[in-house]
Short mmCIF file of C-alpha atoms and ligand atoms in Angstrom, two decimals:
data_model
loop_
_atom_site.label_atom_id
_atom_site.label_comp_id
_atom_site.label_asym_id
_atom_site.label_seq_id
_atom_site.Cartn_x
_atom_site.Cartn_y
_atom_site.Cartn_z
CA MET A 1 151.70 172.63 -20.22
CA SER A 2 149.62 175.50 -21.59
CA ILE A 3 151.11 177.64 -24.37
CA LYS A 4 151.01 181.36 -23.70
CA LYS A 5 148.98 183.38 -26.17
CA ALA A 6 150.41 186.46 -27.87
CA SER A 7 148.22 188.73 -25.75
CA GLN A 8 149.69 187.27 -22.58
CA LYS A 9 153.24 187.60 -23.88
CA ASN A 10 152.58 191.18 -24.93
CA LYS A 11 151.13 192.01 -21.55
CA GLU A 12 154.31 190.81 -19.87
CA PHE A 13 156.75 192.22 -22.42
CA TYR A 14 155.43 195.77 -22.73
CA LYS A 15 155.35 196.57 -19.02
CA GLY A 16 157.77 199.49 -18.57
CA LYS A 17 158.84 199.55 -22.26
CA LYS A 18 159.04 202.96 -23.94
CA ILE A 19 156.83 203.10 -27.05
CA PHE A 20 156.53 206.05 -29.46
CA VAL A 21 153.30 205.99 -31.48
CA THR A 22 152.58 208.33 -34.38
CA GLY A 23 148.89 208.94 -35.10
CA HIS A 24 147.85 208.23 -31.49
CA THR A 25 144.87 210.61 -31.75
CA GLY A 26 143.22 208.55 -34.51
CA PHE A 27 140.96 205.53 -34.20
CA LYS A 28 143.61 202.81 -33.88
CA GLY A 29 145.85 205.19 -31.96
CA ALA A 30 143.20 205.81 -29.31
CA TRP A 31 142.68 202.07 -28.76
CA LEU A 32 146.45 201.49 -28.69
CA SER A 33 146.95 204.34 -26.19
CA ALA A 34 144.42 202.66 -23.89
CA MET A 35 145.95 199.22 -24.44
CA LEU A 36 149.50 200.40 -23.69
CA HIS A 37 148.22 202.18 -20.58
CA GLU A 38 146.48 199.00 -19.42
CA ILE A 39 149.60 196.85 -19.82
CA GLY A 40 151.87 199.36 -18.10
CA ALA A 41 153.97 200.64 -21.00
CA ASP A 42 155.51 204.10 -20.95
CA ALA A 43 154.01 205.50 -24.15
CA MET A 44 154.26 208.79 -26.03
CA GLY A 45 152.16 209.78 -29.04
CA TYR A 46 152.78 212.31 -31.82
CA ALA A 47 149.87 213.38 -34.06
CA LEU A 48 147.56 216.17 -35.13
CA THR A 49 144.94 217.56 -32.75
CA PRO A 50 142.20 214.95 -32.23
CA GLU A 51 139.11 215.60 -34.28
CA ASN A 52 135.96 216.81 -32.53
CA ASP A 53 133.97 213.88 -31.29
CA SER A 54 136.89 211.48 -31.80
CA LEU A 55 137.39 208.41 -29.63
CA PHE A 56 140.68 209.88 -28.36
CA GLU A 57 138.81 212.88 -26.96
CA LYS A 58 136.00 210.77 -25.57
CA ILE A 59 138.33 208.46 -23.63
CA ASP A 60 140.43 211.42 -22.46
CA GLY A 61 143.36 209.88 -24.32
CA ALA A 62 145.79 212.49 -23.03
CA SER A 63 145.35 210.93 -19.57
CA LEU A 64 146.47 207.55 -20.94
CA ILE A 65 149.50 208.47 -23.07
CA LYS A 66 152.01 211.36 -23.14
CA SER A 67 150.50 213.31 -26.01
CA ILE A 68 152.43 215.63 -28.30
CA ILE A 69 150.41 217.50 -30.89
CA GLY A 70 152.51 218.02 -33.98
CA ASP A 71 152.58 217.56 -37.73
CA ILE A 72 154.64 214.69 -39.10
CA ARG A 73 155.72 217.00 -41.90
CA ASP A 74 157.48 219.15 -39.29
CA PHE A 75 160.78 217.26 -39.20
CA GLY A 76 162.37 219.40 -36.47
CA LYS A 77 159.50 218.97 -34.03
CA LEU A 78 159.17 215.26 -34.73
CA LYS A 79 162.88 214.62 -34.25
CA GLU A 80 162.95 216.62 -31.02
CA ALA A 81 159.97 214.69 -29.61
CA LEU A 82 161.46 211.33 -30.55
CA CYS A 83 165.01 212.05 -29.40
CA ASN A 84 163.91 213.57 -26.09
CA PHE A 85 161.69 210.59 -25.30
CA LYS A 86 164.30 207.95 -26.29
CA PRO A 87 161.86 205.10 -26.99
CA ASP A 88 162.64 201.40 -27.38
CA ILE A 89 159.99 200.84 -30.06
CA VAL A 90 158.25 203.01 -32.69
CA ILE A 91 154.83 202.26 -34.19
CA HIS A 92 153.86 204.43 -37.17
CA PHE A 93 150.14 205.00 -37.75
CA ALA A 94 150.07 208.68 -38.74
CA ALA A 95 148.65 209.03 -42.23
CA HIS A 96 146.02 210.80 -44.27
CA VAL A 97 143.65 207.89 -44.70
CA PHE A 98 140.27 208.64 -46.24
CA LEU A 99 140.07 207.31 -49.77
CA ASN A 100 138.01 210.15 -51.16
CA SER A 101 139.85 212.90 -49.31
CA CYS A 102 143.18 211.43 -50.46
CA PHE A 103 141.82 211.37 -54.01
CA ASN A 104 140.90 215.05 -53.80
CA ASN A 105 144.14 216.09 -52.04
CA PRO A 106 146.96 214.03 -53.57
CA ARG A 107 149.72 216.51 -52.74
CA TYR A 108 148.80 216.65 -49.05
CA THR A 109 148.41 212.86 -49.00
CA TYR A 110 151.92 212.31 -50.37
CA GLU A 111 153.44 215.00 -48.14
CA THR A 112 151.95 213.33 -45.06
CA ASN A 113 152.17 209.65 -45.91
CA VAL A 114 155.36 209.57 -47.96
CA MET A 115 157.51 212.45 -46.68
CA GLY A 116 156.09 211.97 -43.17
CA THR A 117 157.47 208.42 -43.23
CA VAL A 118 160.85 209.65 -44.53
CA ASN A 119 160.90 212.23 -41.71
CA LEU A 120 160.18 209.54 -39.16
CA PHE A 121 162.98 207.26 -40.40
CA GLU A 122 165.44 210.16 -40.50
CA ALA A 123 164.56 210.97 -36.90
CA VAL A 124 164.91 207.27 -35.97
CA ARG A 125 168.43 207.24 -37.44
CA SER A 126 169.55 209.86 -34.96
CA CYS A 127 167.87 208.33 -31.92
CA LYS A 128 170.12 205.57 -30.64
CA SER A 129 167.73 204.03 -28.09
CA ILE A 130 165.36 202.64 -30.76
CA LYS A 131 165.37 198.88 -31.30
CA ASN A 132 162.70 198.65 -33.99
CA VAL A 133 160.11 200.45 -36.12
CA LEU A 134 156.76 199.09 -37.33
CA VAL A 135 155.10 200.89 -40.26
CA VAL A 136 151.38 200.22 -40.57
CA THR A 137 150.14 200.16 -44.15
CA THR A 138 147.03 198.44 -45.56
CA ASP A 139 145.68 195.56 -47.62
CA LYS A 140 145.11 198.17 -50.35
CA VAL A 141 148.83 198.00 -51.27
CA TYR A 142 148.23 194.82 -53.30
CA GLU A 143 147.67 194.97 -57.03
CA ASN A 144 144.11 193.89 -57.67
CA LYS A 145 144.21 190.43 -59.24
CA GLY A 146 140.45 190.19 -59.59
CA GLU A 147 137.78 188.06 -58.04
CA GLY A 148 138.40 185.92 -55.01
CA ALA A 149 142.12 186.55 -54.64
CA LEU A 150 143.67 186.31 -51.18
CA TYR A 151 146.87 188.33 -51.16
CA LYS A 152 150.17 187.00 -49.81
CA GLU A 153 153.09 189.19 -48.71
CA THR A 154 155.04 188.11 -51.82
CA ASP A 155 152.29 189.27 -54.20
CA ARG A 156 152.87 192.22 -56.46
CA LEU A 157 152.10 195.66 -55.05
CA GLY A 158 150.04 198.10 -57.08
CA GLY A 159 147.32 200.64 -56.48
CA ILE A 160 146.18 203.53 -58.60
CA ASP A 161 144.49 205.90 -56.16
CA PRO A 162 146.65 208.28 -54.06
CA TYR A 163 145.91 206.55 -50.74
CA SER A 164 146.99 203.12 -52.01
CA SER A 165 150.00 204.41 -53.91
CA SER A 166 151.17 206.50 -50.95
CA LYS A 167 150.94 203.40 -48.75
CA ILE A 168 152.95 201.43 -51.32
CA CYS A 169 155.58 204.17 -51.15
CA MET A 170 155.65 203.70 -47.36
CA GLU A 171 156.41 200.01 -47.94
CA PHE A 172 159.37 200.88 -50.18
CA ILE A 173 160.66 203.61 -47.85
CA ALA A 174 160.59 201.17 -44.92
CA ASP A 175 162.49 198.61 -46.98
CA THR A 176 165.12 201.14 -48.07
CA TYR A 177 165.76 202.39 -44.52
CA LYS A 178 165.85 198.80 -43.28
CA GLN A 179 168.36 197.61 -45.89
CA CYS A 180 170.54 200.72 -46.24
CA TYR A 181 170.63 202.23 -42.75
CA LEU A 182 168.95 200.42 -39.88
CA LEU A 183 169.01 196.62 -39.92
CA THR A 184 172.44 196.64 -41.55
CA ASP A 185 173.82 199.13 -39.02
CA LYS A 186 175.74 197.78 -36.02
CA ARG A 187 172.73 198.80 -33.93
CA CYS A 188 170.70 196.25 -35.97
CA VAL A 189 167.40 198.16 -35.76
CA GLY A 190 164.44 196.03 -36.86
CA VAL A 191 161.99 197.37 -39.47
CA SER A 192 158.71 195.75 -40.51
CA THR A 193 155.52 196.72 -42.27
CA ALA A 194 152.08 195.43 -41.30
CA ARG A 195 149.40 195.28 -43.99
CA ALA A 196 146.14 195.40 -42.12
CA SER A 197 142.57 194.82 -43.15
CA ASN A 198 139.44 196.78 -42.18
CA VAL A 199 139.26 197.00 -38.43
CA ILE A 200 136.07 197.08 -36.38
CA GLY A 201 135.78 198.55 -32.91
CA GLY A 202 133.71 200.93 -30.85
CA GLY A 203 134.07 204.68 -31.18
CA ASP A 204 134.82 204.92 -34.88
CA HIS A 205 133.15 208.31 -35.12
CA ILE A 206 133.74 209.34 -38.72
CA GLN A 207 130.35 209.57 -40.42
CA SER A 208 131.68 208.57 -43.83
CA ARG A 209 132.97 205.31 -42.32
CA LEU A 210 130.75 202.33 -42.76
CA ILE A 211 130.39 201.11 -39.17
CA SER A 212 129.45 204.48 -37.76
CA SER A 213 126.87 205.12 -40.47
CA ILE A 214 125.29 201.69 -39.98
CA LEU A 215 124.88 202.18 -36.21
CA ASN A 216 123.44 205.63 -36.69
CA SER A 217 120.92 204.27 -39.18
CA PHE A 218 119.83 201.68 -36.61
CA VAL A 219 119.30 204.37 -33.97
CA GLN A 220 117.35 206.61 -36.31
CA ASN A 221 115.47 203.63 -37.76
CA LYS A 222 116.53 204.75 -41.21
CA ASP A 223 117.55 202.65 -44.20
CA VAL A 224 121.23 201.69 -43.99
CA GLU A 225 123.07 203.37 -46.85
CA LEU A 226 125.67 201.16 -48.51
CA ARG A 227 127.95 202.08 -51.40
CA ASN A 228 128.90 198.50 -52.18
CA PRO A 229 126.84 195.87 -50.30
CA ASP A 230 128.40 192.99 -52.29
CA GLN A 231 131.98 194.07 -51.78
CA VAL A 232 134.02 191.37 -50.02
CA ARG A 233 136.48 192.58 -47.36
CA PRO A 234 138.55 191.09 -44.52
CA TRP A 235 136.98 192.33 -41.24
CA GLN A 236 138.90 192.21 -38.00
CA SER A 237 138.60 193.35 -34.40
CA VAL A 238 140.73 196.40 -33.65
CA LEU A 239 142.05 194.53 -30.58
CA ASP A 240 143.29 191.60 -32.67
CA ALA A 241 144.98 193.97 -35.13
CA LEU A 242 146.74 195.90 -32.34
CA ASN A 243 147.75 192.66 -30.66
CA GLY A 244 149.27 191.64 -34.01
CA TYR A 245 151.27 194.89 -34.24
CA LEU A 246 152.50 194.49 -30.67
CA SER A 247 153.54 190.91 -31.42
CA ILE A 248 155.61 191.92 -34.47
CA SER A 249 157.37 194.68 -32.50
CA ARG A 250 158.02 192.36 -29.55
CA LEU A 251 159.49 189.66 -31.79
CA MET A 252 161.62 192.21 -33.69
CA TYR A 253 162.91 193.45 -30.34
CA GLN A 254 164.06 189.92 -29.51
CA SER A 255 165.34 188.88 -32.99
CA PRO A 256 165.41 191.80 -35.44
CA GLU A 257 167.02 189.84 -38.29
CA ILE A 258 164.40 187.10 -38.19
CA TYR A 259 161.28 189.21 -37.77
CA SER A 260 162.04 192.32 -39.88
CA SER A 261 159.69 191.63 -42.77
CA GLN A 262 156.29 192.34 -44.30
CA TRP A 263 153.32 190.91 -42.41
CA ASN A 264 149.64 190.56 -43.32
CA ILE A 265 147.53 191.23 -40.24
CA GLY A 266 143.96 190.22 -40.96
CA PRO A 267 141.20 187.85 -39.89
CA LEU A 268 140.92 184.10 -40.34
CA LYS A 269 138.92 183.10 -43.43
CA GLU A 270 135.61 183.35 -41.54
CA GLY A 271 136.19 187.11 -41.30
CA ILE A 272 136.33 187.61 -45.07
CA ARG A 273 132.72 188.61 -45.76
CA THR A 274 130.57 190.94 -47.83
CA VAL A 275 129.62 194.35 -46.48
CA LEU A 276 126.00 193.19 -46.31
CA GLU A 277 126.90 190.17 -44.16
CA VAL A 278 128.60 192.49 -41.66
CA VAL A 279 125.52 194.73 -41.62
CA GLU A 280 123.36 191.67 -40.94
CA LYS A 281 125.56 190.60 -38.01
CA MET A 282 125.33 194.05 -36.49
CA GLN A 283 121.61 194.07 -37.10
CA TYR A 284 121.29 190.70 -35.33
CA TYR A 285 123.07 191.94 -32.19
CA TYR A 286 121.48 195.38 -32.20
CA LYS A 287 118.07 194.10 -33.27
CA GLY A 288 118.08 196.99 -35.70
CA ASN A 289 116.70 197.84 -39.07
CA THR A 290 117.48 195.44 -41.94
CA ARG A 291 116.53 197.64 -44.87
CA TYR A 292 119.34 199.09 -46.89
CA VAL A 293 119.67 201.34 -49.92
CA LYS A 294 122.53 201.40 -52.36
CA THR A 295 124.16 204.82 -52.67
CA GLU A 296 126.47 206.33 -55.21
CA ALA A 297 130.01 204.90 -55.17
CA PHE A 298 133.08 207.06 -54.42
CA SER A 299 135.05 208.60 -57.25
CA VAL A 300 137.78 206.10 -56.39
CA VAL A 301 137.21 202.72 -58.02
CA GLU A 302 137.37 200.11 -55.25
CA SER A 303 138.02 196.43 -55.93
CA LYS A 304 135.04 194.12 -55.50
CA THR A 305 136.97 191.51 -53.54
CA LEU A 306 139.90 192.09 -51.24
CA GLY A 307 141.15 189.34 -48.97
CA LEU A 308 144.35 188.78 -47.02
CA ASP A 309 146.18 185.49 -46.76
CA ILE A 310 147.62 185.51 -43.23
CA THR A 311 149.35 182.09 -43.46
CA LYS A 312 152.84 183.57 -43.09
CA SER A 313 151.89 185.51 -39.96
CA LEU A 314 150.14 182.45 -38.47
CA LYS A 315 153.17 180.25 -39.11
CA GLN A 316 156.00 182.61 -38.24
CA LEU A 317 154.63 184.94 -35.58
CA ASP A 318 153.21 183.64 -32.32
CA TRP A 319 150.07 185.63 -33.06
CA GLU A 320 146.63 184.64 -34.34
CA PRO A 321 143.27 186.44 -34.41
CA GLU A 322 141.44 185.54 -31.23
CA LEU A 323 138.01 187.09 -31.76
CA SER A 324 135.53 185.81 -34.34
CA LEU A 325 133.50 188.18 -36.49
CA ASP A 326 130.49 187.41 -34.29
CA GLN A 327 132.37 188.30 -31.10
CA THR A 328 133.70 191.43 -32.77
CA SER A 329 130.25 192.53 -33.96
CA GLN A 330 128.78 191.82 -30.54
CA ALA A 331 131.50 193.86 -28.78
CA LEU A 332 130.93 196.73 -31.19
CA VAL A 333 127.19 196.80 -30.62
CA GLU A 334 127.71 196.50 -26.86
CA PHE A 335 130.07 199.48 -26.96
CA PHE A 336 127.48 201.50 -28.81
CA LYS A 337 124.58 200.54 -26.53
CA ARG A 338 126.53 201.28 -23.34
CA GLN A 339 127.64 204.58 -24.81
CA GLN A 340 124.01 205.42 -25.57
CA ALA A 341 123.10 204.44 -22.02
CA GLY A 342 125.54 207.06 -20.72
CA GLU A 343 128.57 204.97 -19.66
CA SER A 344 131.84 206.79 -20.26
CA GLU A 345 133.78 205.70 -23.34
CA GLN A 346 136.95 205.35 -21.28
CA SER A 347 135.26 202.86 -18.98
CA ILE A 348 133.89 200.81 -21.93
CA VAL A 349 137.23 200.79 -23.77
CA MET A 350 139.21 199.81 -20.67
CA ARG A 351 136.75 197.01 -19.85
CA GLN A 352 136.88 195.59 -23.39
CA ILE A 353 140.70 195.69 -23.28
CA ARG A 354 140.84 194.00 -19.88
CA ASP A 355 138.42 191.30 -21.11
CA PHE A 356 140.61 190.78 -24.17
CA PHE A 357 143.71 190.18 -22.07
CA LYS A 358 141.79 188.03 -19.60
CA ASN A 359 140.06 185.83 -22.14
CA CYS A 360 142.82 185.42 -24.67
N1 NAD B 401 141.04 201.89 -39.78
C1 NAD B 401 141.25 200.89 -40.64
O1 NAD B 401 140.34 200.08 -40.92
C2 NAD B 401 142.61 200.71 -41.29
C3 NAD B 401 142.79 199.62 -42.15
C4 NAD B 401 144.05 199.42 -42.72
C5 NAD B 401 145.09 200.27 -42.42
N2 NAD B 401 144.90 201.34 -41.59
C6 NAD B 401 146.06 202.20 -41.30
O2 NAD B 401 146.19 202.32 -39.89
C7 NAD B 401 146.67 203.62 -39.55
C8 NAD B 401 145.74 204.27 -38.54
O3 NAD B 401 144.44 204.32 -39.11
P1 NAD B 401 143.20 204.97 -38.34
O4 NAD B 401 142.00 204.27 -38.80
O5 NAD B 401 143.49 205.06 -36.91
O6 NAD B 401 143.22 206.44 -38.99
P2 NAD B 401 142.70 207.84 -38.37
O7 NAD B 401 142.39 208.72 -39.53
O8 NAD B 401 141.64 207.59 -37.37
O9 NAD B 401 143.99 208.40 -37.63
C9 NAD B 401 145.05 208.97 -38.35
C10 NAD B 401 146.06 209.53 -37.38
O10 NAD B 401 147.12 210.10 -38.14
C11 NAD B 401 147.33 211.42 -37.69
N3 NAD B 401 147.80 212.27 -38.78
C12 NAD B 401 147.22 212.50 -39.98
N4 NAD B 401 147.93 213.42 -40.66
C13 NAD B 401 148.98 213.77 -39.87
C14 NAD B 401 150.04 214.69 -39.99
N5 NAD B 401 150.19 215.44 -41.07
N6 NAD B 401 150.92 214.81 -38.95
C15 NAD B 401 150.78 214.05 -37.82
N7 NAD B 401 149.79 213.17 -37.66
C16 NAD B 401 148.89 213.04 -38.66
C17 NAD B 401 145.98 211.91 -37.19
O11 NAD B 401 146.16 213.02 -36.31
C18 NAD B 401 145.50 210.64 -36.50
O12 NAD B 401 146.08 210.60 -35.21
C19 NAD B 401 146.78 204.41 -40.86
O13 NAD B 401 148.14 204.38 -41.27
C20 NAD B 401 145.90 203.62 -41.82
O14 NAD B 401 146.36 203.73 -43.16
C21 NAD B 401 143.66 201.58 -41.02
#
């Protein structure tokens, strides 16, 4: 008897479920909007206006998800959107995310990431339909132990820069609402956090982001500019990460007491590679330029090695990463080439999602 994969279970479970996603106009949000559309969920998003040239705009995201444009700091508007929609499940992506921008705007970062999360949980408390909430944080919540460490969920949290520390606050806020108000309430609302690694996928348009700048260098036949070529990071397909989030929420829906926890969502060990190795994989599939130049590092000091130990998720969830770094790099380059050839982004995204559900 064949064992169903998480993707298959998610495809069946989410059909007709009501999902509220914050940050749906961002990179992960755009892919999740398309994924939820493909598997027949009834989804609503709440986020700021999509940025010019964003993937959400390019795939006409508003045709795939009910889209509400609003600020997470606006408690009244957020609560109204959530309570009117009456979702089963909430997935929280909305955050100010760019390391350098967070460093230069700490107050805005904390208002959005910290108070935005408090606003969301307060709204959740007054919306009785909700069965569980998943808060997406990052591998940057772990205190840097130095070279070669792979972080487990039980490891100490700690991060100095405003992005990391705001994400740590989100972890604590989720735990407080879980223990004081939601899981302990007679409604027994599940609450989890997912600590994700760097995700790779087509349409990541932000110039300052690594993947986008590498692809553009290939096209222009320019040297690839790298801040930290030797930095080791866990790299993962955006589809595997989203499938992980959907698995946690599905399992919390079925058994909130068992699955309300902290979960590392990252690649298998083969996906923990240096920045330069990822560039070389992309170069191999694109047949692009191999030269690179080292550029000035950000004002934020980034750890040289950051890896996630996903043993707990592999053992306790029914999820595992399904795409290797090679498959992920190949899909990324294919996205880019088809985009350059004039195929619509919505068609490429939907095909890659359908292939994911078919092949997994
Ligand atoms: N992309 C990655 O590699 C990665 C890795 C680890 C964790 N994460 C986490 O995943 C989540 C999504 O990341 P992403 O890469 O899609 O980011 P993104 O910057 O592409 O999207 C951020 C989203 O949050 C929304 N947002 C920002 N400020 C808001 C506000 N004040 N009110 C309402 N909405 C607001 C934006 O409108 C956008 O929809 C974030 O929480 C991020 O910390 C991302």
